[in-house]
Amino acid sequence: MRFRHPDGSTVHLAYCTNVHPAETLDGVLAQLRDHCEPVRRRLGRDRIGIGLWLAKDAAHALITDPAALRGLRAELDRRGLEVVTLNGFPYEGFGAEEVKYRVYKPDWTDTERLAHTTDLARLLAALLADDVTEGTISTLPLAWRTHFDATGADTARAALTTLAERLDALEELTGKSIRIGLEPEPGCTVETTADAIGPLTALASRRIGICIDTCHLATSFEDPATALDALTAAGVTIPKAQLSAALHAEHPHLPEVREALAAFAEPRFLHQTRTATAAGLRGTDDLDEALAGTALPDGAPWRAHFHVPLHAPPAPPLTSTLSVLQDTLTRLVGGPAPLTRHLEVETYTWQALPAELRPRTRAQLADGIAAELTLARDLLVDLGLKELP
């Protein structure tokens, strides 16, 4: 979906396909048919954007077979789907029964992360529409925090420097500019936007910036205005933003709140949980750890890294951080010029919701994703952007 900003530039809105697990090219093609096109039809649009997730095997199949790549682009066109951004964070296994810490491997100290991201950039340059010259890729924020030392930081910086050089060469070859956004996430080396400023200013590359995920921003209790002002002051660019909402518990000391939170503690994904204290941010790596005993102080609100559907916050006594998304979006695109032009709804946890909230059919999932995109569209229009055909 495309929108015209008051300054005349085009802002793109997509939804991320990591909600539809597929590791192979055949699986990706089935996603387009079974999920993405039905979402488009529900929205009544001739074209919608998708933030494509290409796992290792799917990316390898495309990079080694030009005919397959041409076929994918033709299939996107045929189904009214547009790709301007890729989710390059998960490498493989995102649909496994247990993902947890595996999603952070390989990290930016591993040469495979550089190779994979280079492949994704080449693929995205080929998938961009003829009238689009800029693509973006989100990636993990260097590494999970444990076992990441000064040597690891130097290795990661060197890899990103090499990537930036390759992206420069790619633009010279194709005329397409691909930019990368490190995506701060609780528990990682770069957990907050403030953590990103040092590594990104040290890189000093126009190719590498930050991907703001509004669920992660909220989980870490970052104030959107403070965070974005600091990024702007430091000259850190925002290639893309992911529109998502975290799980919020205002009174985590109450038994009924603990019981409600426990329904969201599930075995597939990590749900890092945080609370703001006078001594700073405190947290656990997973929600069940927070609920077990006294690992986390419960005298102030908790927020958990659980991407809840934008249009359907959980029932009381819980809620979501949709207001943080709204405040961030206002700062990102509500000013005289957009701070980013690529927006991606990323609720990948539909099948990890408590059983009574999960979609039971493809049709129900498509309805939910379409409702999220409708909410995001309405927020953009309220900020003065005009939806384009």
C-alpha atoms as a printed R data frame, in Angstrom:
    type eleno elety resid chain resno       x       y       z
1   ATOM     1    CA   MET     A     1   0.000   0.000   0.000
2   ATOM     2    CA   ARG     A     2   1.335   3.371  -0.990
3   ATOM     3    CA   PHE     A     3   0.638   6.751   0.586
4   ATOM     4    CA   ARG     A     4   1.530  10.264  -0.459
5   ATOM     5    CA   HIS     A     5   3.094  12.273   2.352
6   ATOM     6    CA   PRO     A     6   2.311  16.013   2.434
7   ATOM     7    CA   ASP     A     7   5.918  16.668   1.387
8   ATOM     8    CA   GLY     A     8   5.265  14.768  -1.859
9   ATOM     9    CA   SER     A     9   7.232  11.619  -1.052
10  ATOM    10    CA   THR     A    10   5.792   8.096  -1.088
11  ATOM    11    CA   VAL     A    11   5.415   6.114   2.127
12  ATOM    12    CA   HIS     A    12   4.970   2.338   1.813
13  ATOM    13    CA   LEU     A    13   2.943   0.139   4.179
14  ATOM    14    CA   ALA     A    14   3.288  -3.655   4.170
15  ATOM    15    CA   TYR     A    15   2.701  -6.609   6.427
16  ATOM    16    CA   CYS     A    16   5.462  -9.083   7.221
17  ATOM    17    CA   THR     A    17   5.107 -12.622   5.896
18  ATOM    18    CA   ASN     A    18   7.044 -14.224   8.763
19  ATOM    19    CA   VAL     A    19   3.564 -14.838  10.173
20  ATOM    20    CA   HIS     A    20   3.273 -17.553   7.495
21  ATOM    21    CA   PRO     A    21   6.181 -19.936   8.161
22  ATOM    22    CA   ALA     A    22   7.851 -21.206   4.995
23  ATOM    23    CA   GLU     A    23  11.445 -22.278   4.566
24  ATOM    24    CA   THR     A    24  11.457 -23.117   0.844
25  ATOM    25    CA   LEU     A    25  10.672 -21.286  -2.370
26  ATOM    26    CA   ASP     A    26   7.645 -23.513  -2.946
27  ATOM    27    CA   GLY     A    27   6.441 -22.539   0.500
28  ATOM    28    CA   VAL     A    28   6.868 -18.836  -0.274
29  ATOM    29    CA   LEU     A    29   4.872 -19.193  -3.492
30  ATOM    30    CA   ALA     A    30   2.133 -20.991  -1.559
31  ATOM    31    CA   GLN     A    31   2.074 -18.097   0.955
32  ATOM    32    CA   LEU     A    32   1.365 -15.630  -1.806
33  ATOM    33    CA   ARG     A    33  -1.559 -17.724  -3.034
34  ATOM    34    CA   ASP     A    34  -3.031 -18.864   0.261
35  ATOM    35    CA   HIS     A    35  -2.497 -15.835   2.480
36  ATOM    36    CA   CYS     A    36  -1.192 -12.644   0.887
37  ATOM    37    CA   GLU     A    37  -3.603 -12.408  -2.036
38  ATOM    38    CA   PRO     A    38  -6.629 -13.154   0.199
39  ATOM    39    CA   VAL     A    39  -5.549 -10.306   2.505
40  ATOM    40    CA   ARG     A    40  -5.349  -7.978  -0.495
41  ATOM    41    CA   ARG     A    41  -8.818  -8.997  -1.628
42  ATOM    42    CA   ARG     A    42 -10.268  -8.300   1.810
43  ATOM    43    CA   LEU     A    43  -8.819  -4.809   1.665
44  ATOM    44    CA   GLY     A    44 -10.358  -4.204  -1.750
45  ATOM    45    CA   ARG     A    45  -7.066  -2.994  -3.183
46  ATOM    46    CA   ASP     A    46  -5.441  -3.742  -6.522
47  ATOM    47    CA   ARG     A    47  -2.055  -3.815  -4.786
48  ATOM    48    CA   ILE     A    48  -0.747  -4.229  -1.259
49  ATOM    49    CA   GLY     A    49   2.753  -4.374   0.150
50  ATOM    50    CA   ILE     A    50   4.273  -7.400   1.814
51  ATOM    51    CA   GLY     A    51   7.466  -7.474   3.841
52  ATOM    52    CA   LEU     A    52   8.818 -10.731   2.507
53  ATOM    53    CA   TRP     A    53  10.673 -13.144   4.788
54  ATOM    54    CA   LEU     A    54  13.041 -15.366   2.806
55  ATOM    55    CA   ALA     A    55  14.622 -18.094   4.906
56  ATOM    56    CA   LYS     A    56  18.067 -19.431   4.074
57  ATOM    57    CA   ASP     A    57  16.873 -22.207   1.742
58  ATOM    58    CA   ALA     A    58  14.385 -20.017  -0.128
59  ATOM    59    CA   ALA     A    59  16.975 -17.276  -0.591
60  ATOM    60    CA   HIS     A    60  19.560 -19.800  -1.831
61  ATOM    61    CA   ALA     A    61  17.113 -21.215  -4.376
62  ATOM    62    CA   LEU     A    62  16.432 -17.753  -5.756
63  ATOM    63    CA   ILE     A    63  20.014 -16.494  -5.788
64  ATOM    64    CA   THR     A    64  21.222 -19.564  -7.703
65  ATOM    65    CA   ASP     A    65  18.388 -19.675 -10.243
66  ATOM    66    CA   PRO     A    66  17.659 -16.449 -12.159
67  ATOM    67    CA   ALA     A    67  14.608 -18.062 -13.759
68  ATOM    68    CA   ALA     A    68  13.130 -18.797 -10.323
69  ATOM    69    CA   LEU     A    69  13.730 -15.189  -9.286
70  ATOM    70    CA   ARG     A    70  11.986 -13.906 -12.388
71  ATOM    71    CA   GLY     A    71   9.170 -16.316 -11.662
72  ATOM    72    CA   LEU     A    72   8.761 -14.977  -8.126
73  ATOM    73    CA   ARG     A    73   8.572 -11.412  -9.337
74  ATOM    74    CA   ALA     A    74   5.989 -12.388 -11.958
75  ATOM    75    CA   GLU     A    75   3.951 -14.167  -9.290
76  ATOM    76    CA   LEU     A    76   4.040 -11.097  -7.060
77  ATOM    77    CA   ASP     A    77   2.826  -8.940  -9.930
78  ATOM    78    CA   ARG     A    78   0.096 -11.416 -10.858
79  ATOM    79    CA   ARG     A    79  -1.283 -11.489  -7.339
80  ATOM    80    CA   GLY     A    80  -1.157  -7.708  -6.806
81  ATOM    81    CA   LEU     A    81   1.681  -7.809  -4.278
82  ATOM    82    CA   GLU     A    82   4.546  -5.366  -3.939
83  ATOM    83    CA   VAL     A    83   7.839  -5.859  -2.100
84  ATOM    84    CA   VAL     A    84   9.976  -2.923  -0.980
85  ATOM    85    CA   THR     A    85  11.278  -4.434   2.254
86  ATOM    86    CA   LEU     A    86  12.527  -7.789   3.516
87  ATOM    87    CA   ASN     A    87  12.679  -9.127   7.050
88  ATOM    88    CA   GLY     A    88  16.230 -10.416   7.269
89  ATOM    89    CA   PHE     A    89  16.226 -11.076  11.036
90  ATOM    90    CA   PRO     A    90  15.242 -14.789  11.211
91  ATOM    91    CA   TYR     A    91  17.657 -16.959   9.237
92  ATOM    92    CA   GLU     A    92  15.798 -20.262   9.363
93  ATOM    93    CA   GLY     A    93  13.473 -22.290  11.546
94  ATOM    94    CA   PHE     A    94  11.105 -19.464  12.447
95  ATOM    95    CA   GLY     A    95   8.160 -21.830  12.140
96  ATOM    96    CA   ALA     A    96   9.704 -24.468  14.398
97  ATOM    97    CA   GLU     A    97   7.880 -25.682  17.495
98  ATOM    98    CA   GLU     A    98  10.558 -23.968  19.587
99  ATOM    99    CA   VAL     A    99  12.408 -20.922  18.247
100 ATOM   100    CA   LYS     A   100  13.489 -19.108  21.416
101 ATOM   101    CA   TYR     A   101  17.228 -18.225  21.331
102 ATOM   102    CA   ARG     A   102  17.771 -19.885  17.924
103 ATOM   103    CA   VAL     A   103  16.439 -16.791  16.145
104 ATOM   104    CA   TYR     A   104  19.634 -14.897  17.029
105 ATOM   105    CA   LYS     A   105  21.895 -17.251  15.077
106 ATOM   106    CA   PRO     A   106  23.891 -16.733  12.975
107 ATOM   107    CA   ASP     A   107  24.723 -13.300  14.340
108 ATOM   108    CA   TRP     A   108  26.921 -10.580  12.890
109 ATOM   109    CA   THR     A   109  30.102 -12.271  14.143
110 ATOM   110    CA   ASP     A   110  29.366 -15.172  11.753
111 ATOM   111    CA   THR     A   111  30.312 -14.858   8.085
112 ATOM   112    CA   GLU     A   112  27.059 -16.614   7.139
113 ATOM   113    CA   ARG     A   113  25.041 -13.616   8.358
114 ATOM   114    CA   LEU     A   114  26.957 -11.336   5.983
115 ATOM   115    CA   ALA     A   115  26.567 -13.779   3.086
116 ATOM   116    CA   HIS     A   116  22.835 -14.205   3.677
117 ATOM   117    CA   THR     A   117  22.157 -10.486   3.990
118 ATOM   118    CA   THR     A   118  24.170  -9.817   0.826
119 ATOM   119    CA   ASP     A   119  22.004 -12.365  -0.988
120 ATOM   120    CA   LEU     A   120  18.847 -10.728   0.351
121 ATOM   121    CA   ALA     A   121  19.988  -7.340  -0.912
122 ATOM   122    CA   ARG     A   122  20.613  -8.725  -4.396
123 ATOM   123    CA   LEU     A   123  17.215 -10.398  -4.402
124 ATOM   124    CA   LEU     A   124  15.409  -7.289  -3.201
125 ATOM   125    CA   ALA     A   125  17.031  -5.162  -5.892
126 ATOM   126    CA   ALA     A   126  15.565  -7.564  -8.452
127 ATOM   127    CA   LEU     A   127  12.121  -7.646  -6.827
128 ATOM   128    CA   LEU     A   128  11.596  -3.888  -6.547
129 ATOM   129    CA   ALA     A   129   9.027  -2.451  -8.913
130 ATOM   130    CA   ASP     A   130  10.388  -0.471 -11.859
131 ATOM   131    CA   ASP     A   131   9.204   2.818 -10.337
132 ATOM   132    CA   VAL     A   132  10.781   2.103  -6.919
133 ATOM   133    CA   THR     A   133  14.457   2.796  -6.392
134 ATOM   134    CA   GLU     A   134  14.853   2.142  -2.670
135 ATOM   135    CA   GLY     A   135  14.543  -1.094  -0.697
136 ATOM   136    CA   THR     A   136  15.166  -1.901   2.949
137 ATOM   137    CA   ILE     A   137  16.101  -4.949   5.001
138 ATOM   138    CA   SER     A   138  15.791  -5.320   8.768
139 ATOM   139    CA   THR     A   139  18.335  -7.467  10.580
140 ATOM   140    CA   LEU     A   140  19.201  -8.564  14.085
141 ATOM   141    CA   PRO     A   141  20.937  -6.001  16.322
142 ATOM   142    CA   LEU     A   142  24.423  -7.500  16.096
143 ATOM   143    CA   ALA     A   143  23.942 -10.446  18.483
144 ATOM   144    CA   TRP     A   144  22.335 -11.798  21.618
145 ATOM   145    CA   ARG     A   145  24.024 -10.135  24.583
146 ATOM   146    CA   THR     A   146  25.826 -13.160  26.052
147 ATOM   147    CA   HIS     A   147  29.280 -14.098  24.776
148 ATOM   148    CA   PHE     A   148  29.526 -10.831  22.814
149 ATOM   149    CA   ASP     A   149  32.764  -9.078  23.662
150 ATOM   150    CA   ALA     A   150  35.047  -6.430  22.168
151 ATOM   151    CA   THR     A   151  36.368  -8.919  19.618
152 ATOM   152    CA   GLY     A   152  32.820  -9.737  18.566
153 ATOM   153    CA   ALA     A   153  32.011  -6.051  18.253
154 ATOM   154    CA   ASP     A   154  35.029  -5.523  15.978
155 ATOM   155    CA   THR     A   155  34.056  -8.522  13.839
156 ATOM   156    CA   ALA     A   156  30.464  -7.328  13.513
157 ATOM   157    CA   ARG     A   157  31.552  -3.809  12.600
158 ATOM   158    CA   ALA     A   158  33.877  -5.147   9.919
159 ATOM   159    CA   ALA     A   159  31.078  -7.302   8.486
160 ATOM   160    CA   LEU     A   160  28.679  -4.363   8.312
161 ATOM   161    CA   THR     A   161  31.362  -2.207   6.704
162 ATOM   162    CA   THR     A   162  31.830  -4.887   4.045
163 ATOM   163    CA   LEU     A   163  28.063  -5.075   3.568
164 ATOM   164    CA   ALA     A   164  27.850  -1.313   3.057
165 ATOM   165    CA   GLU     A   165  30.543  -1.517   0.379
166 ATOM   166    CA   ARG     A   166  28.637  -4.295  -1.363
167 ATOM   167    CA   LEU     A   167  25.437  -2.241  -1.276
168 ATOM   168    CA   ASP     A   168  27.269   0.669  -2.867
169 ATOM   169    CA   ALA     A   169  28.404  -1.625  -5.669
170 ATOM   170    CA   LEU     A   170  24.896  -3.055  -6.022
171 ATOM   171    CA   GLU     A   171  23.432   0.398  -6.559
172 ATOM   172    CA   GLU     A   172  26.041   1.169  -9.196
173 ATOM   173    CA   LEU     A   173  25.101  -2.045 -10.982
174 ATOM   174    CA   THR     A   174  21.305  -1.930 -10.668
175 ATOM   175    CA   GLY     A   175  20.325   1.640  -9.875
176 ATOM   176    CA   LYS     A   176  18.530   0.325  -6.748
177 ATOM   177    CA   SER     A   177  19.518   1.625  -3.312
178 ATOM   178    CA   ILE     A   178  19.244  -0.985  -0.552
179 ATOM   179    CA   ARG     A   179  19.568   0.069   3.083
180 ATOM   180    CA   ILE     A   180  19.826  -2.019   6.236
181 ATOM   181    CA   GLY     A   181  18.196  -1.407   9.610
182 ATOM   182    CA   LEU     A   182  19.512  -2.961  12.816
183 ATOM   183    CA   GLU     A   183  16.425  -3.841  14.862
184 ATOM   184    CA   PRO     A   184  16.935  -3.238  18.607
185 ATOM   185    CA   GLU     A   185  15.389  -6.038  20.672
186 ATOM   186    CA   PRO     A   186  15.273  -6.725  24.409
187 ATOM   187    CA   GLY     A   187  18.066  -9.041  25.499
188 ATOM   188    CA   CYS     A   188  20.308  -8.287  22.543
189 ATOM   189    CA   THR     A   189  23.597  -6.427  22.434
190 ATOM   190    CA   VAL     A   190  21.614  -3.527  21.025
191 ATOM   191    CA   GLU     A   191  18.470  -3.592  23.173
192 ATOM   192    CA   THR     A   192  17.346   0.027  22.798
193 ATOM   193    CA   THR     A   193  17.629   2.833  20.294
194 ATOM   194    CA   ALA     A   194  20.150   4.460  22.636
195 ATOM   195    CA   ASP     A   195  22.295   1.310  22.444
196 ATOM   196    CA   ALA     A   196  22.286   1.594  18.646
197 ATOM   197    CA   ILE     A   197  23.703   5.096  18.447
198 ATOM   198    CA   GLY     A   198  27.292   4.195  19.327
199 ATOM   199    CA   PRO     A   199  27.739   1.292  16.901
200 ATOM   200    CA   LEU     A   200  25.933   3.071  14.065
201 ATOM   201    CA   THR     A   201  27.763   6.369  14.379
202 ATOM   202    CA   ALA     A   202  31.034   4.412  14.485
203 ATOM   203    CA   LEU     A   203  30.072   2.808  11.177
204 ATOM   204    CA   ALA     A   204  29.311   6.216   9.650
205 ATOM   205    CA   SER     A   205  27.551   4.597   6.695
206 ATOM   206    CA   ARG     A   206  24.467   5.951   4.966
207 ATOM   207    CA   ARG     A   207  23.605   2.338   4.149
208 ATOM   208    CA   ILE     A   208  23.220   1.121   7.741
209 ATOM   209    CA   GLY     A   209  20.672   2.608  10.114
210 ATOM   210    CA   ILE     A   210  18.031   1.449  12.539
211 ATOM   211    CA   CYS     A   211  14.751  -0.411  12.180
212 ATOM   212    CA   ILE     A   212  12.391   0.713  14.921
213 ATOM   213    CA   ASP     A   213  10.026  -1.996  16.138
214 ATOM   214    CA   THR     A   214   7.360  -0.304  18.249
215 ATOM   215    CA   CYS     A   215   6.747  -3.454  20.321
216 ATOM   216    CA   HIS     A   216  10.429  -3.607  21.248
217 ATOM   217    CA   LEU     A   217  10.512   0.141  21.893
218 ATOM   218    CA   ALA     A   218   7.568  -0.171  24.260
219 ATOM   219    CA   THR     A   219   8.848  -3.317  25.982
220 ATOM   220    CA   SER     A   220  12.004  -1.429  26.924
221 ATOM   221    CA   PHE     A   221   9.897   1.512  28.164
222 ATOM   222    CA   GLU     A   222  11.490   3.917  25.707
223 ATOM   223    CA   ASP     A   223   9.757   7.231  25.165
224 ATOM   224    CA   PRO     A   224   9.211   7.646  21.404
225 ATOM   225    CA   ALA     A   225   9.927  11.376  21.327
226 ATOM   226    CA   THR     A   226  13.142  11.029  23.330
227 ATOM   227    CA   ALA     A   227  14.312   8.051  21.280
228 ATOM   228    CA   LEU     A   228  13.656   9.594  17.877
229 ATOM   229    CA   ASP     A   229  15.071  12.982  18.830
230 ATOM   230    CA   ALA     A   230  18.291  11.290  19.980
231 ATOM   231    CA   LEU     A   231  18.573   9.324  16.732
232 ATOM   232    CA   THR     A   232  18.025  12.480  14.695
233 ATOM   233    CA   ALA     A   233  20.596  14.420  16.713
234 ATOM   234    CA   ALA     A   234  23.144  11.641  16.201
235 ATOM   235    CA   GLY     A   235  22.481  11.470  12.468
236 ATOM   236    CA   VAL     A   236  21.242   7.861  12.638
237 ATOM   237    CA   THR     A   237  18.825   7.089   9.818
238 ATOM   238    CA   ILE     A   238  15.656   4.987  10.100
239 ATOM   239    CA   PRO     A   239  15.386   2.868   6.930
240 ATOM   240    CA   LYS     A   240  12.208   1.150   8.159
241 ATOM   241    CA   ALA     A   241   9.841   0.806  11.100
242 ATOM   242    CA   GLN     A   242   7.814  -2.174  12.223
243 ATOM   243    CA   LEU     A   243   4.367  -1.416  13.590
244 ATOM   244    CA   SER     A   244   3.670  -3.760  16.487
245 ATOM   245    CA   ALA     A   245   2.261  -3.696  20.009
246 ATOM   246    CA   ALA     A   246   3.537  -5.309  23.196
247 ATOM   247    CA   LEU     A   247   1.656  -6.922  26.068
248 ATOM   248    CA   HIS     A   248   1.134  -4.522  28.998
249 ATOM   249    CA   ALA     A   249   0.209  -5.402  32.595
250 ATOM   250    CA   GLU     A   250  -0.466  -2.362  34.759
251 ATOM   251    CA   HIS     A   251  -0.664  -4.235  38.097
252 ATOM   252    CA   PRO     A   252   1.507  -7.373  37.855
253 ATOM   253    CA   HIS     A   253   1.336  -8.012  41.611
254 ATOM   254    CA   LEU     A   254  -2.343  -8.985  41.410
255 ATOM   255    CA   PRO     A   255  -3.110 -12.720  41.155
256 ATOM   256    CA   GLU     A   256  -5.662 -12.222  38.386
257 ATOM   257    CA   VAL     A   257  -3.092 -10.292  36.340
258 ATOM   258    CA   ARG     A   258  -0.519 -13.048  36.835
259 ATOM   259    CA   GLU     A   259  -3.092 -15.595  35.702
260 ATOM   260    CA   ALA     A   260  -3.904 -13.566  32.591
261 ATOM   261    CA   LEU     A   261  -0.209 -13.175  31.742
262 ATOM   262    CA   ALA     A   262   0.400 -16.892  32.188
263 ATOM   263    CA   ALA     A   263  -1.913 -17.581  29.242
264 ATOM   264    CA   PHE     A   264   0.621 -15.806  26.998
265 ATOM   265    CA   ALA     A   265   3.649 -17.776  28.260
266 ATOM   266    CA   GLU     A   266   4.106 -20.263  25.434
267 ATOM   267    CA   PRO     A   267   6.946 -22.501  24.219
268 ATOM   268    CA   ARG     A   268   7.740 -21.176  20.738
269 ATOM   269    CA   PHE     A   269   9.105 -17.652  21.088
270 ATOM   270    CA   LEU     A   270  10.995 -15.694  23.729
271 ATOM   271    CA   HIS     A   271   8.816 -13.115  25.451
272 ATOM   272    CA   GLN     A   272  11.352 -10.889  27.165
273 ATOM   273    CA   THR     A   273   9.650  -9.063  30.040
274 ATOM   274    CA   ARG     A   274  10.666  -5.699  31.446
275 ATOM   275    CA   THR     A   275   9.753  -3.256  34.193
276 ATOM   276    CA   ALA     A   276  11.039   0.255  34.856
277 ATOM   277    CA   THR     A   277  12.434   0.839  38.348
278 ATOM   278    CA   ALA     A   278  14.142   3.737  40.066
279 ATOM   279    CA   ALA     A   279  17.426   1.897  39.506
280 ATOM   280    CA   GLY     A   280  16.765   1.419  35.804
281 ATOM   281    CA   LEU     A   281  15.253  -1.232  33.565
282 ATOM   282    CA   ARG     A   282  14.909  -4.731  35.034
283 ATOM   283    CA   GLY     A   283  13.971  -7.793  33.047
284 ATOM   284    CA   THR     A   284  13.883 -11.494  32.339
285 ATOM   285    CA   ASP     A   285  14.532 -13.360  29.107
286 ATOM   286    CA   ASP     A   286  11.067 -14.923  29.085
287 ATOM   287    CA   LEU     A   287   7.610 -14.369  30.495
288 ATOM   288    CA   ASP     A   288   7.483 -17.588  32.479
289 ATOM   289    CA   GLU     A   289  10.678 -16.545  34.283
290 ATOM   290    CA   ALA     A   290   9.018 -13.282  35.287
291 ATOM   291    CA   LEU     A   291   5.975 -15.126  36.589
292 ATOM   292    CA   ALA     A   292   8.018 -17.639  38.601
293 ATOM   293    CA   GLY     A   293   8.676 -16.150  41.989
294 ATOM   294    CA   THR     A   294  10.523 -12.870  42.529
295 ATOM   295    CA   ALA     A   295  12.776 -12.667  39.458
296 ATOM   296    CA   LEU     A   296  11.156  -9.361  38.494
297 ATOM   297    CA   PRO     A   297   9.881  -6.607  40.829
298 ATOM   298    CA   ASP     A   298   6.112  -6.254  40.503
299 ATOM   299    CA   GLY     A   299   5.493  -2.855  42.038
300 ATOM   300    CA   ALA     A   300   5.312  -1.152  38.626
301 ATOM   301    CA   PRO     A   301   3.864  -2.153  35.225
302 ATOM   302    CA   TRP     A   302   5.336  -5.018  33.228
303 ATOM   303    CA   ARG     A   303   5.638  -5.202  29.475
304 ATOM   304    CA   ALA     A   304   6.320  -8.394  27.554
305 ATOM   305    CA   HIS     A   305   7.744  -8.866  24.072
306 ATOM   306    CA   PHE     A   306   4.631 -10.513  22.683
307 ATOM   307    CA   HIS     A   307   3.370  -9.012  19.426
308 ATOM   308    CA   VAL     A   308  -0.370  -8.747  20.041
309 ATOM   309    CA   PRO     A   309  -2.730  -7.947  17.148
310 ATOM   310    CA   LEU     A   310  -2.901  -4.203  16.626
311 ATOM   311    CA   HIS     A   311  -6.689  -4.003  16.362
312 ATOM   312    CA   ALA     A   312  -7.473  -6.505  19.137
313 ATOM   313    CA   PRO     A   313  -5.801  -5.784  22.486
314 ATOM   314    CA   PRO     A   314  -6.076  -8.517  25.103
315 ATOM   315    CA   ALA     A   315  -9.018  -8.465  27.482
316 ATOM   316    CA   PRO     A   316  -8.689  -6.774  30.870
317 ATOM   317    CA   PRO     A   317  -6.796  -6.869  33.149
318 ATOM   318    CA   LEU     A   318  -4.194  -6.769  30.351
319 ATOM   319    CA   THR     A   319  -3.845  -4.341  27.485
320 ATOM   320    CA   SER     A   320  -1.421  -3.506  24.675
321 ATOM   321    CA   THR     A   321   1.019  -0.685  23.944
322 ATOM   322    CA   LEU     A   322  -0.854   0.554  20.881
323 ATOM   323    CA   SER     A   323  -0.519   4.112  22.202
324 ATOM   324    CA   VAL     A   324   3.286   3.811  21.924
325 ATOM   325    CA   LEU     A   325   2.875   2.750  18.295
326 ATOM   326    CA   GLN     A   326   0.622   5.755  17.662
327 ATOM   327    CA   ASP     A   327   3.041   8.194  19.295
328 ATOM   328    CA   THR     A   328   5.976   6.735  17.376
329 ATOM   329    CA   LEU     A   329   4.127   6.819  14.068
330 ATOM   330    CA   THR     A   330   3.205  10.454  14.631
331 ATOM   331    CA   ARG     A   331   6.873  11.257  15.091
332 ATOM   332    CA   LEU     A   332   7.954   9.126  12.136
333 ATOM   333    CA   VAL     A   333   5.586  10.397   9.453
334 ATOM   334    CA   GLY     A   334   3.484  13.156  11.017
335 ATOM   335    CA   GLY     A   335   6.069  15.908  10.597
336 ATOM   336    CA   PRO     A   336   7.014  18.059   7.612
337 ATOM   337    CA   ALA     A   337   9.083  15.189   6.158
338 ATOM   338    CA   PRO     A   338   8.933  11.464   6.982
339 ATOM   339    CA   LEU     A   339  11.760  10.033   9.057
340 ATOM   340    CA   THR     A   340  11.163   6.704   7.322
341 ATOM   341    CA   ARG     A   341   9.243   5.718   4.205
342 ATOM   342    CA   HIS     A   342   8.914   1.987   4.853
343 ATOM   343    CA   LEU     A   343   6.390   0.759   7.425
344 ATOM   344    CA   GLU     A   344   5.692  -2.903   8.142
345 ATOM   345    CA   VAL     A   345   3.008  -4.439  10.341
346 ATOM   346    CA   GLU     A   346   4.720  -7.357  12.057
347 ATOM   347    CA   THR     A   347   2.434  -9.492  14.197
348 ATOM   348    CA   TYR     A   348   4.000 -12.920  13.751
349 ATOM   349    CA   THR     A   349   2.498 -14.414  16.913
350 ATOM   350    CA   TRP     A   350  -1.073 -15.139  15.778
351 ATOM   351    CA   GLN     A   351  -0.629 -18.891  16.297
352 ATOM   352    CA   ALA     A   352   1.143 -18.319  19.629
353 ATOM   353    CA   LEU     A   353  -1.813 -16.458  21.158
354 ATOM   354    CA   PRO     A   354  -3.839 -18.161  23.881
355 ATOM   355    CA   ALA     A   355  -5.901 -20.903  22.238
356 ATOM   356    CA   GLU     A   356  -9.213 -19.041  22.367
357 ATOM   357    CA   LEU     A   357  -7.709 -16.053  20.531
358 ATOM   358    CA   ARG     A   358  -5.953 -17.921  17.714
359 ATOM   359    CA   PRO     A   359  -7.388 -17.909  14.197
360 ATOM   360    CA   ARG     A   360  -8.680 -21.395  13.403
361 ATOM   361    CA   THR     A   361  -8.673 -21.071   9.626
362 ATOM   362    CA   ARG     A   362  -6.785 -19.283   6.872
363 ATOM   363    CA   ALA     A   363  -9.813 -17.073   6.368
364 ATOM   364    CA   GLN     A   364  -9.798 -15.955  10.001
365 ATOM   365    CA   LEU     A   365  -6.077 -15.184   9.811
366 ATOM   366    CA   ALA     A   366  -6.583 -13.154   6.632
367 ATOM   367    CA   ASP     A   367  -9.405 -11.259   8.317
368 ATOM   368    CA   GLY     A   368  -7.152 -10.421  11.243
369 ATOM   369    CA   ILE     A   369  -4.216  -9.255   9.130
370 ATOM   370    CA   ALA     A   370  -6.544  -7.144   6.979
371 ATOM   371    CA   ALA     A   371  -7.961  -5.556  10.143
372 ATOM   372    CA   GLU     A   372  -4.445  -4.681  11.328
373 ATOM   373    CA   LEU     A   373  -3.596  -3.093   7.994
374 ATOM   374    CA   THR     A   374  -6.862  -1.160   8.047
375 ATOM   375    CA   LEU     A   375  -5.987   0.249  11.464
376 ATOM   376    CA   ALA     A   376  -2.506   1.233  10.261
377 ATOM   377    CA   ARG     A   377  -3.975   2.783   7.114
378 ATOM   378    CA   ASP     A   378  -6.442   4.838   9.161
379 ATOM   379    CA   LEU     A   379  -3.651   6.094  11.424
380 ATOM   380    CA   LEU     A   380  -1.665   7.237   8.381
381 ATOM   381    CA   VAL     A   381  -4.639   8.996   6.848
382 ATOM   382    CA   ASP     A   382  -5.330  10.739  10.165
383 ATOM   383    CA   LEU     A   383  -1.758  12.050  10.044
384 ATOM   384    CA   GLY     A   384  -2.417  13.691   6.687
385 ATOM   385    CA   LEU     A   385  -1.122  11.032   4.297
386 ATOM   386    CA   LYS     A   386  -3.202  10.208   1.235
387 ATOM   387    CA   GLU     A   387  -3.687   6.604   0.193
388 ATOM   388    CA   LEU     A   388  -2.684   6.017  -3.424
389 ATOM   389    CA   PRO     A   389  -4.302   3.532  -5.835
